[in-house]
Short mmCIF file of C-alpha atoms in Angstrom, two decimals:
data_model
loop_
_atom_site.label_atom_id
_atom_site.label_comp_id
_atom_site.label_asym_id
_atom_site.label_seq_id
_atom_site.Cartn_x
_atom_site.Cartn_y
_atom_site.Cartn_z
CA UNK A 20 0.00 0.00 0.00
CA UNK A 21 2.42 2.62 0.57
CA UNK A 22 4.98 1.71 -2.43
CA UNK A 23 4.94 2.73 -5.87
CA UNK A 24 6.46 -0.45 -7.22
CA UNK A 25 5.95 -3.93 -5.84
CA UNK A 26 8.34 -6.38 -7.89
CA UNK A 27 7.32 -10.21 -7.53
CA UNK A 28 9.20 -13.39 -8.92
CA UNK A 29 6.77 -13.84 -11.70
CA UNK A 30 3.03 -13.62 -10.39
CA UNK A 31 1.37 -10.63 -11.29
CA UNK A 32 -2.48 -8.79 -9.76
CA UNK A 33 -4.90 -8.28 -12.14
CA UNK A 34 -6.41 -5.72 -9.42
CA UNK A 35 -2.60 -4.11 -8.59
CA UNK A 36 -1.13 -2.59 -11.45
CA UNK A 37 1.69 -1.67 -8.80
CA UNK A 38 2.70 -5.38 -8.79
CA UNK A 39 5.32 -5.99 -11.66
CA UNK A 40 7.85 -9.11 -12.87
CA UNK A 41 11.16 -9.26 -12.78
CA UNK A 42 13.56 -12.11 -12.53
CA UNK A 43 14.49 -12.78 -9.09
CA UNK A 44 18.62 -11.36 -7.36
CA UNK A 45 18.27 -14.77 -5.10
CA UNK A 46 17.66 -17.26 -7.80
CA UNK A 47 20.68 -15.43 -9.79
CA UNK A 48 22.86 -18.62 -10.93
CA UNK A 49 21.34 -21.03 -8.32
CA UNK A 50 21.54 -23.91 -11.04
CA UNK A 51 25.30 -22.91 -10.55
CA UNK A 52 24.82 -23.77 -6.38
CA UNK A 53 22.47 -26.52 -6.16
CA UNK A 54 23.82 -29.79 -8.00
CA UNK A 55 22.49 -33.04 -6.73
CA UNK A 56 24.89 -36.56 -6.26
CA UNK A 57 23.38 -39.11 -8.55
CA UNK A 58 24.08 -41.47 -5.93
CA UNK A 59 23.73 -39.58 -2.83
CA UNK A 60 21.73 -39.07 0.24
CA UNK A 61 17.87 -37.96 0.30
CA UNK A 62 17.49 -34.47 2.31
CA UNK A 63 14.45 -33.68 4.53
CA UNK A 64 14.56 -30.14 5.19
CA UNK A 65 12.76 -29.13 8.18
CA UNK A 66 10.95 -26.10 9.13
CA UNK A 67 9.60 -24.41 12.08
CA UNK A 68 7.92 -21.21 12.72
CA UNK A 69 7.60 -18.80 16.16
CA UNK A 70 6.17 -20.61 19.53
CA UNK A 71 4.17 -17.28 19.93
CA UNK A 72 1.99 -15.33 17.12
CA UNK A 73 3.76 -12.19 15.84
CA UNK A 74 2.70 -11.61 12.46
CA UNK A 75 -0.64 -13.00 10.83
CA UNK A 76 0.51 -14.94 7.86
CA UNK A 77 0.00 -18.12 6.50
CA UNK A 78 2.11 -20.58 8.42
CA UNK A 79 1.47 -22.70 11.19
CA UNK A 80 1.20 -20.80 14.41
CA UNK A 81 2.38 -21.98 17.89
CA UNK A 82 1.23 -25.52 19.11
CA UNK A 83 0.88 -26.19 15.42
CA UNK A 84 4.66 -27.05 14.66
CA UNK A 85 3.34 -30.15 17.01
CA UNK A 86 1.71 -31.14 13.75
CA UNK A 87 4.92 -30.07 11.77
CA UNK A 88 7.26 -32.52 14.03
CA UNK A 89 4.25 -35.46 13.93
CA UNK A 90 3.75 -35.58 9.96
CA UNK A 91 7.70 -35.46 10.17
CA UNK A 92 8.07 -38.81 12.10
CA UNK A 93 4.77 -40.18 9.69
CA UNK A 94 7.08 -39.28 6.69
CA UNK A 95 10.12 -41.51 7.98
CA UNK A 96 8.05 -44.01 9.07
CA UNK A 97 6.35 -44.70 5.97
CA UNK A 98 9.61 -44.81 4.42
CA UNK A 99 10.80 -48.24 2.85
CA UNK A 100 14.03 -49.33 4.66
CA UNK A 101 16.01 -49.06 1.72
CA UNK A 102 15.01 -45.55 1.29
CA UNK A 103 14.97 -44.55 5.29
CA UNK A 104 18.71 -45.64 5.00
CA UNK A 105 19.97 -42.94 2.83
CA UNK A 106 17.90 -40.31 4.68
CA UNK A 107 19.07 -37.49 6.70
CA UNK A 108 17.69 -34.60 8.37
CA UNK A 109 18.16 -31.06 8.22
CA UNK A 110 16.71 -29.11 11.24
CA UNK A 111 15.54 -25.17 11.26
CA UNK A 112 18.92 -24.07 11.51
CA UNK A 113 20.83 -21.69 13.90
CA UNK A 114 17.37 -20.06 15.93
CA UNK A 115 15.90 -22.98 17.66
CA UNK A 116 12.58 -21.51 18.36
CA UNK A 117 12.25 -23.33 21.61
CA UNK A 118 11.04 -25.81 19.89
CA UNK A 119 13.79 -28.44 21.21
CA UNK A 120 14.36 -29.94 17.91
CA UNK A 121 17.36 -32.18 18.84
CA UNK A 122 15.55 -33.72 21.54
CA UNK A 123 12.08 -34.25 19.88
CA UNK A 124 13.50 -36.20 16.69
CA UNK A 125 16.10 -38.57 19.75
CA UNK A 126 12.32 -39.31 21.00
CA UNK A 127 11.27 -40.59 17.65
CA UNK A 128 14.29 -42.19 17.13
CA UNK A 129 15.68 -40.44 14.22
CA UNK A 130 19.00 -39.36 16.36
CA UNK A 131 21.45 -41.04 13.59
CA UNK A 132 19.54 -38.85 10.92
CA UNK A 133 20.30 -35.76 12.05
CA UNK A 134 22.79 -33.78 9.99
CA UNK A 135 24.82 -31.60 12.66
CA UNK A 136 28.21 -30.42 10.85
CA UNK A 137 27.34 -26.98 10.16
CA UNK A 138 27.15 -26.89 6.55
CA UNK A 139 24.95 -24.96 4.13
CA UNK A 140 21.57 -26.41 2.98
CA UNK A 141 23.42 -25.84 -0.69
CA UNK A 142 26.46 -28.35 0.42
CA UNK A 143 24.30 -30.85 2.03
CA UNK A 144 22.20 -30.92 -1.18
CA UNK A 145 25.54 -31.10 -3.60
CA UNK A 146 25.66 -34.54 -1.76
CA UNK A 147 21.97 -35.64 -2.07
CA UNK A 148 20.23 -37.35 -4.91
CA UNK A 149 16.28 -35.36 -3.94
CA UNK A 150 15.08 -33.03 -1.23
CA UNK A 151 12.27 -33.06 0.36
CA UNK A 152 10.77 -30.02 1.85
CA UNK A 153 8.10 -29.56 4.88
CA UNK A 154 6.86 -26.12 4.08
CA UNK A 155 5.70 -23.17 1.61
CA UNK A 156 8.94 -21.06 2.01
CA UNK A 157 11.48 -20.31 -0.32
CA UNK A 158 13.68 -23.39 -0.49
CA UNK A 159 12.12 -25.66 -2.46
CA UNK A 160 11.37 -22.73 -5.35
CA UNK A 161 15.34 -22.63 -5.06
CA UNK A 162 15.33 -26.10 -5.88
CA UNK A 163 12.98 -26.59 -8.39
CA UNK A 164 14.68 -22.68 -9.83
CA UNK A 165 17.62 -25.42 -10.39
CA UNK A 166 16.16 -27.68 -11.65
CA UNK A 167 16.57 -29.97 -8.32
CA UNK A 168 14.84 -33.15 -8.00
CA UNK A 169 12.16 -31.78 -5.41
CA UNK A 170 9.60 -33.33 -3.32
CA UNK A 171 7.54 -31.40 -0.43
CA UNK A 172 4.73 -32.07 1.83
CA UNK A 173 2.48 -30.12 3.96
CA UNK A 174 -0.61 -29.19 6.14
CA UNK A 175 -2.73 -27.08 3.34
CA UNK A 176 -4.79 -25.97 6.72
CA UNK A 177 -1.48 -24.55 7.60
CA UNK A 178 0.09 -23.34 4.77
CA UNK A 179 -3.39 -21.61 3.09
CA UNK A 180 -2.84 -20.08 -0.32
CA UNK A 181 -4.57 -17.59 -2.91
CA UNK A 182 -7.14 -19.12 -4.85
CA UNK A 183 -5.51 -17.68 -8.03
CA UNK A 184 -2.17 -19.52 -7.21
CA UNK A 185 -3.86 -22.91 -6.33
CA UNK A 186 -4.01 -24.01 -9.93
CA UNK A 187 -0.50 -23.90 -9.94
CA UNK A 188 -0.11 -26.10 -7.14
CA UNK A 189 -2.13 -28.01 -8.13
CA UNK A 190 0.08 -28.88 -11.69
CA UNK A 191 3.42 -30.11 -9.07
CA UNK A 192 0.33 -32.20 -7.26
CA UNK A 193 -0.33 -34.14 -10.05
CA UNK A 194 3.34 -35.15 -11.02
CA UNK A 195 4.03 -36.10 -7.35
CA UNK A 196 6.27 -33.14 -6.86
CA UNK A 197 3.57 -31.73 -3.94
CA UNK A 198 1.56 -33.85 -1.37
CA UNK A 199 -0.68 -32.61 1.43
CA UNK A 200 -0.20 -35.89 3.50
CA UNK A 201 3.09 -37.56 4.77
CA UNK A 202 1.68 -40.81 3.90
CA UNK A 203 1.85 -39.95 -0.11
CA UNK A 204 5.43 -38.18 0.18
CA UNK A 205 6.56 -41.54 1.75
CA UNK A 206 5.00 -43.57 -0.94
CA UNK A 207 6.07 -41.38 -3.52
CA UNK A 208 10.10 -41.59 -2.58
CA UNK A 209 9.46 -45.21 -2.25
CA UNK A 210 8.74 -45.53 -5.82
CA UNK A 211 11.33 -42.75 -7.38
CA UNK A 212 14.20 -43.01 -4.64
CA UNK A 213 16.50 -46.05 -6.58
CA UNK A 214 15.50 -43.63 -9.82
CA UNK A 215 15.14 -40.58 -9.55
CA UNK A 216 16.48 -39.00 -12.69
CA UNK A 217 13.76 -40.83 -14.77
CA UNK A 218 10.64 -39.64 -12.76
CA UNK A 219 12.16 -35.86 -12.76
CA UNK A 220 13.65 -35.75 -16.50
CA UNK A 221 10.27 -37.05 -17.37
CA UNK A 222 8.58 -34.46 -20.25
CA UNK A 223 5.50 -33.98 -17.39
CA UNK A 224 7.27 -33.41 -14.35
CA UNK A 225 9.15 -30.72 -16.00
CA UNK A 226 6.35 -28.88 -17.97
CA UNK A 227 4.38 -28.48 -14.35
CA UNK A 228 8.05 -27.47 -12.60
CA UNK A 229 8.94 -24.82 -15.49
CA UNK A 230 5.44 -23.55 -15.04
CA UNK A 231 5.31 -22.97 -11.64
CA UNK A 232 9.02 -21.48 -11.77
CA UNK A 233 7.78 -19.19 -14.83
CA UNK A 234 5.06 -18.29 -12.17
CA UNK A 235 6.63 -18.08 -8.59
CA UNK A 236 10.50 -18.28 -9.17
CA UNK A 237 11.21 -16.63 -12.12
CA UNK A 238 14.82 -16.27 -12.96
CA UNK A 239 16.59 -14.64 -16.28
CA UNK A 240 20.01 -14.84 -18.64
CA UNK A 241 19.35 -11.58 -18.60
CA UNK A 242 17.86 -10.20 -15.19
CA UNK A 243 20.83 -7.32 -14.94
CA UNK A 244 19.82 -6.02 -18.29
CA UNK A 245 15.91 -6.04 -16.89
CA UNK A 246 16.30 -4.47 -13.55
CA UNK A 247 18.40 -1.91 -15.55
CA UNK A 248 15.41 -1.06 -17.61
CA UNK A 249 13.02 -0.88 -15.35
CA UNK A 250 15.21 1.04 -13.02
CA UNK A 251 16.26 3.16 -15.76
CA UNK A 252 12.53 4.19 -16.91
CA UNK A 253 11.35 4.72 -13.51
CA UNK A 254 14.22 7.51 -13.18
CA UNK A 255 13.47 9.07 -16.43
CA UNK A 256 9.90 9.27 -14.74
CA UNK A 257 11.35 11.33 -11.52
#
């Protein structure tokens, strides 16, 4: 409301003409970053938000992250044992939350999947074959911005979205790239974990991931040349 210019990663508002494309500075080169390990591990990345309500957004608020850490443990339990073997875990990094992550995933056993050494999410994933992603954030659009074999789940209850974006989700639904239960995310890495390359190379799975990038993770050859323009015209405007 109170800018001139609101620059998104490819969605536009047919009611806000303020609301204008442009290729996002984050994604800049992150096919460069994120390269996968044919034969490596499979990377859960974990999320959690605030114990306390701050902001009104759509995430899960307080005792939901309970929810969060329960479809977690569904996830890995559903997993086959072949899969479950190469998994490992990457917790909401550096802020805790209060949320006693370490301690809640000893309690469901998953203490020898927790990955602890400090790394970036970008070097964990350089040795991992797919990731796997537990909410609506922004690392799974740098994945699939790469070109990453991606997988996420979550609570829809908890993670609400614009009715003009759903048909968008609902394209990486339908080539098992989304699920809204930890049940189908299990049963889908099941089937693709021993082959991955084939189900993401495959001419559907990459029509509904370059659609949704186009849409919410829109990156360029060009973007310096485009934010030059656009920067350029708005000064000519002053």
């Amino acid at each position: 409301a109170i800018s001139d210019y609101y620059y998104s990663w490819g969605w536009e508002s047919k009611d806000d003409p303020k609301v204008r494309v442009l290729p996002s500075l984050k994604l800049r080169n992150i096919s460069n970053i994120l390269t996968k390990q044919n034969d490596g591990l499979i990377t859960l990345i974990f999320n959690i938000t605030q114990r306390y309500p701050s902001i009104s957004f759509s995430l899960p608020y307080s005792g939901q992250n309970l929810k969060s850490f329960s479809d977690c443990n569904k996830f890995v339990n559903g997993l086959s044992k072949e899969a479950s073997s190469i998994l490992w875990i990457r917790m909401y990094p550096k802020n805790d939350k209060g949320w006693c992550q370490l301690e809640r995933f000893k309690k469901m056993g998953f203490e020898s999947k927790i990955y602890s050494n400090g790394y970036s999410m970008y070097h964990q994933l350089r040795e991992s074959r797919l990731s796997i992603h537990t909410s609506n954030t922004t690392s799974y659009m740098e994945t699939l911005a790469a070109n990453y074999p991606t997988l996420a789940f979550w609570n829809p209850l908890h993670w609400e979205i614009r009715p003009e974006a759903e048909p968008y989700f609902e394209l990486l639904k339908n080539v098992g790239i989304l699920h809204y239960s930890p049940e189908s995310a299990a049963e889908k890495v099941n089937d693709i974990y021993d082959c991955v390359d084939s189900w993401w190379s495959s001419r559907e799975v990459q029509e509904a991931k370059n659609e949704f990038v186009h849409r919410f993770a829109y990156t360029s050859d060009d973007l310096l040349k485009e934010w030059k323009n656009e920067l350029t015209t708005i000064l000519k405007q002053c």
